[in-house]
mmCIF file of C-alpha atoms in Angstrom:
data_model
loop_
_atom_site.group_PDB
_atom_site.id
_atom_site.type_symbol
_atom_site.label_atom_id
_atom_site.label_comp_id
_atom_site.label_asym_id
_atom_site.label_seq_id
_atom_site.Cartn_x
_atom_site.Cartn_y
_atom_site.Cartn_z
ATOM 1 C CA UNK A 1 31.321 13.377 -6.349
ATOM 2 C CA UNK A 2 27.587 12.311 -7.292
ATOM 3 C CA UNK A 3 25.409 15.472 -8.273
ATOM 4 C CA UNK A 4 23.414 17.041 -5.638
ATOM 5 C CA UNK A 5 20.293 16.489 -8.210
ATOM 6 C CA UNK A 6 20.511 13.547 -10.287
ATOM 7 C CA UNK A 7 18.266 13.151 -13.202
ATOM 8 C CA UNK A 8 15.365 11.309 -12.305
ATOM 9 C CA UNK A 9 15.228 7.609 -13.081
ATOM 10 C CA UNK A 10 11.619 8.103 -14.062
ATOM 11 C CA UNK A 11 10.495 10.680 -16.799
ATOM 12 C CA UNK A 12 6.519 12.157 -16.460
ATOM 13 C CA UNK A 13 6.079 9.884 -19.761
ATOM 14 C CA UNK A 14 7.043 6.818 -17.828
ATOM 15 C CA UNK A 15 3.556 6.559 -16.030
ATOM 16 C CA UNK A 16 1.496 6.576 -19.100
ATOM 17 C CA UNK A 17 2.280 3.095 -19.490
ATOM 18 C CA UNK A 18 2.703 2.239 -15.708
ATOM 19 C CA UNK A 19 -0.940 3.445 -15.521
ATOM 20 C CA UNK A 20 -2.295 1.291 -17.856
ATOM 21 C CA UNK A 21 -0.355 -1.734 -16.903
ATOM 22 C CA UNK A 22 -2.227 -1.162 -13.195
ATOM 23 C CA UNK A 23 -5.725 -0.298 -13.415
ATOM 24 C CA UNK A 24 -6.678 -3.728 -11.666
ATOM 25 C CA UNK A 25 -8.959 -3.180 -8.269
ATOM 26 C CA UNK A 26 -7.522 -4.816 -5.613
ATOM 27 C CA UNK A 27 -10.611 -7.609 -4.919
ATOM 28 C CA UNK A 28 -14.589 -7.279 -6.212
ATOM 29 C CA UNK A 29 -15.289 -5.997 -3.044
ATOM 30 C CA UNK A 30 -15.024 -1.932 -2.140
ATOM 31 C CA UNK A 31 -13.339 -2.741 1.058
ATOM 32 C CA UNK A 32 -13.180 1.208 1.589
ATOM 33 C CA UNK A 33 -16.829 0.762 2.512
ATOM 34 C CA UNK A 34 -15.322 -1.471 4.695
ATOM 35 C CA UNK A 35 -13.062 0.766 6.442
ATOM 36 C CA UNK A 36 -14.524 4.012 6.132
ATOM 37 C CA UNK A 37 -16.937 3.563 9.447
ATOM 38 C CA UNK A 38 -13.739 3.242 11.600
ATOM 39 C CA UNK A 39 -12.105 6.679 9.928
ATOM 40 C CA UNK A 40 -14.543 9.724 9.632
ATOM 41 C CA UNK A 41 -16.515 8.399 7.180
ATOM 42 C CA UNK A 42 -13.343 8.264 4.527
ATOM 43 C CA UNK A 43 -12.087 4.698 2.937
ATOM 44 C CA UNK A 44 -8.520 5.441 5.005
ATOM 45 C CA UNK A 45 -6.291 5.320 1.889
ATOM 46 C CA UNK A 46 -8.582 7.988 0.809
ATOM 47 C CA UNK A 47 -7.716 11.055 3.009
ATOM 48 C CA UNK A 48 -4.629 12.891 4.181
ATOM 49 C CA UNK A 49 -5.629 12.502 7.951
ATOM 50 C CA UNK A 50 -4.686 8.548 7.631
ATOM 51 C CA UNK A 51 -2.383 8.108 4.971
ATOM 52 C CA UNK A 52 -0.096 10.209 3.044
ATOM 53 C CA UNK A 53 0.402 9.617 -0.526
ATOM 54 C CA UNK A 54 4.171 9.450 -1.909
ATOM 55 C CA UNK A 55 4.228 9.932 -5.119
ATOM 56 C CA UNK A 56 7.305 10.730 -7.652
ATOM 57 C CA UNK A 57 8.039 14.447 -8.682
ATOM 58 C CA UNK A 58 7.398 12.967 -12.447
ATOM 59 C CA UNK A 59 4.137 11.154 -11.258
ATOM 60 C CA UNK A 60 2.930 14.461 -10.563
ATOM 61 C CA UNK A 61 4.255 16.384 -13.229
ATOM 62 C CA UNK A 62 2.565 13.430 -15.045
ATOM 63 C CA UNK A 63 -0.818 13.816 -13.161
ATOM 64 C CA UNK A 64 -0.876 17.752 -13.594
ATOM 65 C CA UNK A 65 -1.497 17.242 -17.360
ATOM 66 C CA UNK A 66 -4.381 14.745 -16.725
ATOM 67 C CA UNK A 67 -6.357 16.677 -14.260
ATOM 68 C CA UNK A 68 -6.705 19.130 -11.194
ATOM 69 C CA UNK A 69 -7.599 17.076 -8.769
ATOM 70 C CA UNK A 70 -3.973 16.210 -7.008
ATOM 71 C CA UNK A 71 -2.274 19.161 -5.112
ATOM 72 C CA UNK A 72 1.499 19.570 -3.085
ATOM 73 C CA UNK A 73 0.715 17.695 0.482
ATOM 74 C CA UNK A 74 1.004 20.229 3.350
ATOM 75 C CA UNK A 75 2.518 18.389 6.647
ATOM 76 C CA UNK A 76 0.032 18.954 9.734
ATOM 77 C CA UNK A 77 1.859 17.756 12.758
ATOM 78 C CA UNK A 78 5.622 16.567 13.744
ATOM 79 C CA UNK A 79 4.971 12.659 11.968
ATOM 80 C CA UNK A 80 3.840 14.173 8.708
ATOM 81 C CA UNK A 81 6.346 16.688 8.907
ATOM 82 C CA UNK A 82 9.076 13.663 9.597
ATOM 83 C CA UNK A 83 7.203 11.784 6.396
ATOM 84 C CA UNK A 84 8.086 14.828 4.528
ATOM 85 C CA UNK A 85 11.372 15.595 5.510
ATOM 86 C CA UNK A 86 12.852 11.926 5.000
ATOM 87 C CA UNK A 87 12.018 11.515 1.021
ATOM 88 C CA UNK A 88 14.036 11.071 -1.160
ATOM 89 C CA UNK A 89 15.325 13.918 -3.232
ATOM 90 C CA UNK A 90 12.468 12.684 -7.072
ATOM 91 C CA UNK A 91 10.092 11.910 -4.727
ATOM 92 C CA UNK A 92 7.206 14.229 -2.660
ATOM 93 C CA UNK A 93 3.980 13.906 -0.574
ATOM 94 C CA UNK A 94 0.896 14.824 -2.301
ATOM 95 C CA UNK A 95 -2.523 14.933 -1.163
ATOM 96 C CA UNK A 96 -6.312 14.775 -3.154
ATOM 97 C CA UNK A 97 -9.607 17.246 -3.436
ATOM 98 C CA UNK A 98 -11.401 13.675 -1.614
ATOM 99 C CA UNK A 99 -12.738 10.249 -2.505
ATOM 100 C CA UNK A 100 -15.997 12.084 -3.746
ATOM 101 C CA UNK A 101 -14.012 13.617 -6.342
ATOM 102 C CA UNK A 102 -11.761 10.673 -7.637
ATOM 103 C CA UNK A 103 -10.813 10.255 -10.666
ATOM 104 C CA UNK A 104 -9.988 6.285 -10.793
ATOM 105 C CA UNK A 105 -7.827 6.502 -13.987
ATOM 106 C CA UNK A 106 -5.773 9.379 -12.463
ATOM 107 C CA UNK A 107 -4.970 7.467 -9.141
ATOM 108 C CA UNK A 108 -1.321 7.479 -8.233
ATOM 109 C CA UNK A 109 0.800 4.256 -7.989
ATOM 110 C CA UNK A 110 0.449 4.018 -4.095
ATOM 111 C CA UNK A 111 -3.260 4.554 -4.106
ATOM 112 C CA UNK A 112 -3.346 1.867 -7.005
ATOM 113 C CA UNK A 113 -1.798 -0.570 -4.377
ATOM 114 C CA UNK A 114 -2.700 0.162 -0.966
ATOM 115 C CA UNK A 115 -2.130 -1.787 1.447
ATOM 116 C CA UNK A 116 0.806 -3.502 -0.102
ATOM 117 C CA UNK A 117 4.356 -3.357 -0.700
ATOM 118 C CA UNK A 118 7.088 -5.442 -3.219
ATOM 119 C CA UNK A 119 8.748 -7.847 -0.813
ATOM 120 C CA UNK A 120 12.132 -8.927 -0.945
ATOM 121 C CA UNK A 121 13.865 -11.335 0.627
ATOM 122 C CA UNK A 122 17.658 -11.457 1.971
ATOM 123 C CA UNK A 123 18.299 -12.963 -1.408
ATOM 124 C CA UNK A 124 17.210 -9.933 -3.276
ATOM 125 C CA UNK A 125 14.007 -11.655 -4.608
ATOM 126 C CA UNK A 126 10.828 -10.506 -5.337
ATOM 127 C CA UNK A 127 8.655 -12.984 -4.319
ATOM 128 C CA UNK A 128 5.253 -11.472 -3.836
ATOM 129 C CA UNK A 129 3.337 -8.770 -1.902
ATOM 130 C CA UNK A 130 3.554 -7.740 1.931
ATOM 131 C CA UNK A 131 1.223 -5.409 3.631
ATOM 132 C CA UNK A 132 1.473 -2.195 5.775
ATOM 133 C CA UNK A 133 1.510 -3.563 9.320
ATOM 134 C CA UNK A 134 0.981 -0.060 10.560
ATOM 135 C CA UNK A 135 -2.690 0.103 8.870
ATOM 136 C CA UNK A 136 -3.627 -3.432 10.117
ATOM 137 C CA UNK A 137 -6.069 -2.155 12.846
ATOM 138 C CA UNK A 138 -8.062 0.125 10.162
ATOM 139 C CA UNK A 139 -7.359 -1.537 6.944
ATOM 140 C CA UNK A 140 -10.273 -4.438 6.877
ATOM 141 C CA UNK A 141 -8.594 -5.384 3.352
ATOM 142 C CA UNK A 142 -5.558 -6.105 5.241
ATOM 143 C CA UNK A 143 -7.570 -8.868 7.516
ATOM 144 C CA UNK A 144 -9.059 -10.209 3.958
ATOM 145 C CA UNK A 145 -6.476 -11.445 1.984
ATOM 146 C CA UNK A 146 -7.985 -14.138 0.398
ATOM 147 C CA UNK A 147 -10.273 -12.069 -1.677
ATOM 148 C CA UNK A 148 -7.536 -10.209 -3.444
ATOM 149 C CA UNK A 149 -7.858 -11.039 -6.667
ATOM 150 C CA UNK A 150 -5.094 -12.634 -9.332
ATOM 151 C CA UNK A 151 -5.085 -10.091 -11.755
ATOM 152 C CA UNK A 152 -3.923 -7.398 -9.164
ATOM 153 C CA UNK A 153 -1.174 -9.126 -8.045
ATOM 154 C CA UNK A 154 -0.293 -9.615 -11.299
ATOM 155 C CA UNK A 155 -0.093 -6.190 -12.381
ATOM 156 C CA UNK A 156 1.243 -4.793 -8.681
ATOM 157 C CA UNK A 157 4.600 -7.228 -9.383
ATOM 158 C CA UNK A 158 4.807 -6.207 -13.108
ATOM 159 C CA UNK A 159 4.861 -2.369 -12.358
ATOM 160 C CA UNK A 160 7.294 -3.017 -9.788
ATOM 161 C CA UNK A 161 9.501 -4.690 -11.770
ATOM 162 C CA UNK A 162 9.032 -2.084 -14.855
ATOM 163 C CA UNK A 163 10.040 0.242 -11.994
ATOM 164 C CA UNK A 164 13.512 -1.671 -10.521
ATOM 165 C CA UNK A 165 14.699 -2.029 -13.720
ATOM 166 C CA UNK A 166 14.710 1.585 -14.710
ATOM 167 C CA UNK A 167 15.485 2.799 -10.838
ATOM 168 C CA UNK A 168 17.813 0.904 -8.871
ATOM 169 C CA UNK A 169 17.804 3.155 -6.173
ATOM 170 C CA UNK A 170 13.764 2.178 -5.477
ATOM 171 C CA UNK A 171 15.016 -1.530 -5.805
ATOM 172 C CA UNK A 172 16.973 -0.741 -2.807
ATOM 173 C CA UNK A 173 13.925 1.231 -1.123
ATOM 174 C CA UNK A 174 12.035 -2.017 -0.849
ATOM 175 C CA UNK A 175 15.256 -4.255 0.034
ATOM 176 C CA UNK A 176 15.747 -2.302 3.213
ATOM 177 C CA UNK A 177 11.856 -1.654 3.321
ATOM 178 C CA UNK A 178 11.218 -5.840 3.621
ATOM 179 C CA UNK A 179 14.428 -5.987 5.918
ATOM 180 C CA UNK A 180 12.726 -3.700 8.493
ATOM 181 C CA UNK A 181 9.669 -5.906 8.367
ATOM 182 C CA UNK A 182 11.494 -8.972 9.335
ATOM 183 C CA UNK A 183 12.658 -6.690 12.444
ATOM 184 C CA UNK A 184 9.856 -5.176 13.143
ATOM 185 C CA UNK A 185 7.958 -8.926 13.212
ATOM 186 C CA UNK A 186 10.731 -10.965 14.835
ATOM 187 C CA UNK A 187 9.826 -8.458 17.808
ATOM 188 C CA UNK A 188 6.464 -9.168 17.219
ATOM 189 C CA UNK A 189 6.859 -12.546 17.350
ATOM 190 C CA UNK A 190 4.867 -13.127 14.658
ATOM 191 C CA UNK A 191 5.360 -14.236 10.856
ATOM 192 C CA UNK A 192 4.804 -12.313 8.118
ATOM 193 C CA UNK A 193 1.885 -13.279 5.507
ATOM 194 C CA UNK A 194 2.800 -12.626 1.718
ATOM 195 C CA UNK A 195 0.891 -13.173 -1.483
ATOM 196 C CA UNK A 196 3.119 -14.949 -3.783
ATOM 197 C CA UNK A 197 3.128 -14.814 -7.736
ATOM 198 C CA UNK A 198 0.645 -17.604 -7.799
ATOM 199 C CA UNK A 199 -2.014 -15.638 -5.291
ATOM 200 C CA UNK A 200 -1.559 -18.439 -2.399
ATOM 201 C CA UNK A 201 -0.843 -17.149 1.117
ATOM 202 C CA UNK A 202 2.629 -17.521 2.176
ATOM 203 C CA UNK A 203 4.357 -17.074 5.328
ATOM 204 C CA UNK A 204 7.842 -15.651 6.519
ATOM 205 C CA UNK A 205 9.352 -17.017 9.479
ATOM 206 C CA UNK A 206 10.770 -13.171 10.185
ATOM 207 C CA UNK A 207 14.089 -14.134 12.181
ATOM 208 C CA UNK A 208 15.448 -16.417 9.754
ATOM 209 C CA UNK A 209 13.979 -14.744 6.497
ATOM 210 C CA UNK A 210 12.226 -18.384 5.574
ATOM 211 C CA UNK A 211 9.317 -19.002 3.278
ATOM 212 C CA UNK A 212 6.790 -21.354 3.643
ATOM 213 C CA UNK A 213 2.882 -22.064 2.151
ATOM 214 C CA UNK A 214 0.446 -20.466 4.411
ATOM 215 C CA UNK A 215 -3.309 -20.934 5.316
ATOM 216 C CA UNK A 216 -5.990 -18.393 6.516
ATOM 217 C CA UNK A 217 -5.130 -19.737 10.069
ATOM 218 C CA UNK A 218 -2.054 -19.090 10.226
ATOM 219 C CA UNK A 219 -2.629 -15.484 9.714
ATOM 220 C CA UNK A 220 -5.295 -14.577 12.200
ATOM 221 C CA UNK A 221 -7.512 -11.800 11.209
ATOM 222 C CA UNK A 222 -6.656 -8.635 13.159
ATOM 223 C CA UNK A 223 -8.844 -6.170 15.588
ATOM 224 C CA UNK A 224 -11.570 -5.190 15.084
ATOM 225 C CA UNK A 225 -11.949 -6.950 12.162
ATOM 226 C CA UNK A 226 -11.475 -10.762 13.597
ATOM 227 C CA UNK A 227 -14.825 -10.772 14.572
ATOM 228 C CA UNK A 228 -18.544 -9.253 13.251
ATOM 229 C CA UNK A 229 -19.322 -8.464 16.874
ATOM 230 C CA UNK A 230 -16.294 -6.621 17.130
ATOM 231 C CA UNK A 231 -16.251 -4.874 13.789
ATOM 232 C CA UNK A 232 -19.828 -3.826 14.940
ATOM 233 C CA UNK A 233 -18.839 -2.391 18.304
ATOM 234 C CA UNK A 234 -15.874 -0.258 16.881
ATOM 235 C CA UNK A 235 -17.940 1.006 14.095
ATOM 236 C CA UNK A 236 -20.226 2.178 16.493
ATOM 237 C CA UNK A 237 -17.582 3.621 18.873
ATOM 238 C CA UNK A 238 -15.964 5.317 15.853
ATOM 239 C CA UNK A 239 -19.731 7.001 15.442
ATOM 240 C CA UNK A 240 -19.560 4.707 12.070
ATOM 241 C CA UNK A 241 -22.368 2.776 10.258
ATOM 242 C CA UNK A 242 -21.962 -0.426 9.514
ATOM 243 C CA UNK A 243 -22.313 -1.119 5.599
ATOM 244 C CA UNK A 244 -23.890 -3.879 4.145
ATOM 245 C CA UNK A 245 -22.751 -7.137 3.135
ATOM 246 C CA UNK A 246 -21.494 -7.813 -0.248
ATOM 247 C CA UNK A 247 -20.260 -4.501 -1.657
ATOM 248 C CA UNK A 248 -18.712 -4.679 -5.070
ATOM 249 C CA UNK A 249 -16.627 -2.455 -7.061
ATOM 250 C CA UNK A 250 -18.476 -0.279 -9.006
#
């Protein structure tokens, strides 16, 4: 019989090194200017109200003895609660004091790669980087991908892969987690858009798991970023201000 608590593939010391091998911003651009009208004012990978952080119990042992600034996540309604109750047993919701206190160094792995995910194909393969369909209606990075830069996706595959190899089980995570996107767009009946290794849009046929080279067309942007006049009107619906044009990392 398995133990009821494993040891953890992943010791607190582990994330030293995954931390420095993933410090890349996603694009030259602060998309969560970008975003922010559309939820209260908050970049929306920036506040428990949008999206909760999973993190690993040795992530946040890790982060504990770097600063003060990350705290136990405290479910607020039935999803949350649902979010929390389905981890697995080394891994836990945590939340931030805010984006006006971040600490950029003492990010956590998902904030680090929001809005994307390893893909996988049926083959077991990681090919590139997918994105978190569920955010594409607030997430304007998500309508943008051909500003990510090289040098992210770079380090996003590398710390994935530094991951898989010393837990199987999160391998496995992302198998089932690139399976359910196939589903979920085959009912769609739309394709998926990746970034491969090389940074060049690619595109999954979802039913039959295929890959092919992609274009910007063939991923259309999504609403309310697909258009400026739209973007404008929900920013101003959400009680929003538009940002200016050209914002770049600080």
């Amino acid at each position: 019989m398995a133990p009821k608590n494993p040891k953890p593939a992943l010791e607190p010391a582990d994330f030293a090194a995954l931390y420095e091998g993933f410090d890349a911003p996603v694009s030259r651009y602060d998309c969560g200017r970008k975003c922010a009208p559309l939820n209260n004012g908050t970049a929306l990978c920036c506040s428990a109200d949008n999206a909760v952080v999973v993190a690993y119990k040795a992530e946040f042992e890790f982060l504990k003895g770097r600063t003060d600034i990350w705290s136990k996540f405290k479910p607020y309604d039935y999803p949350t609660r649902q979010i929390v109750e389905e981890l697995t047993h080394d891994c836990m919701a945590i939340e931030c004091k805010g984006v006006a206190f971040c600490e950029r160094n003492n990010r956590t792995l998902t904030c680090r790669g929001f809005p994307f995910y390893p893909y996988l194909t049926r083959q077991k393969e990681l090919v590139g980087i997918g994105t978190y369909w569920m955010f594409e209606d607030r997430c304007w990075m998500i309508s943008n991908l051909e500003i990510v830069e090289r040098t992210f996706i770079d380090q996003f595959l590398a710390t994935y892969e530094a991951i898989f190899a010393k837990d199987p089980s999160e391998f496995q995570t992302y198998v089932e987690f690139s399976a359910s996107a196939r589903r979920v767009f085959s009912r769609w009946k739309r394709e998926i858009p990746l970034l491969g290794r090389d940074g060049k849009l690619m595109i999954v046929e979802p039913s039959t798991g295929a890959i092919r080279p992609g274009k910007l067309k063939d991923f259309p942007k999504m609403a309310p970023f697909n258009s400026e006049r739209a973007y404008k009107a929900a920013c101003k619906e959400a009680g929003g201000e538009v940002p200016p044009e050209g914002l770049r990392v600080p």
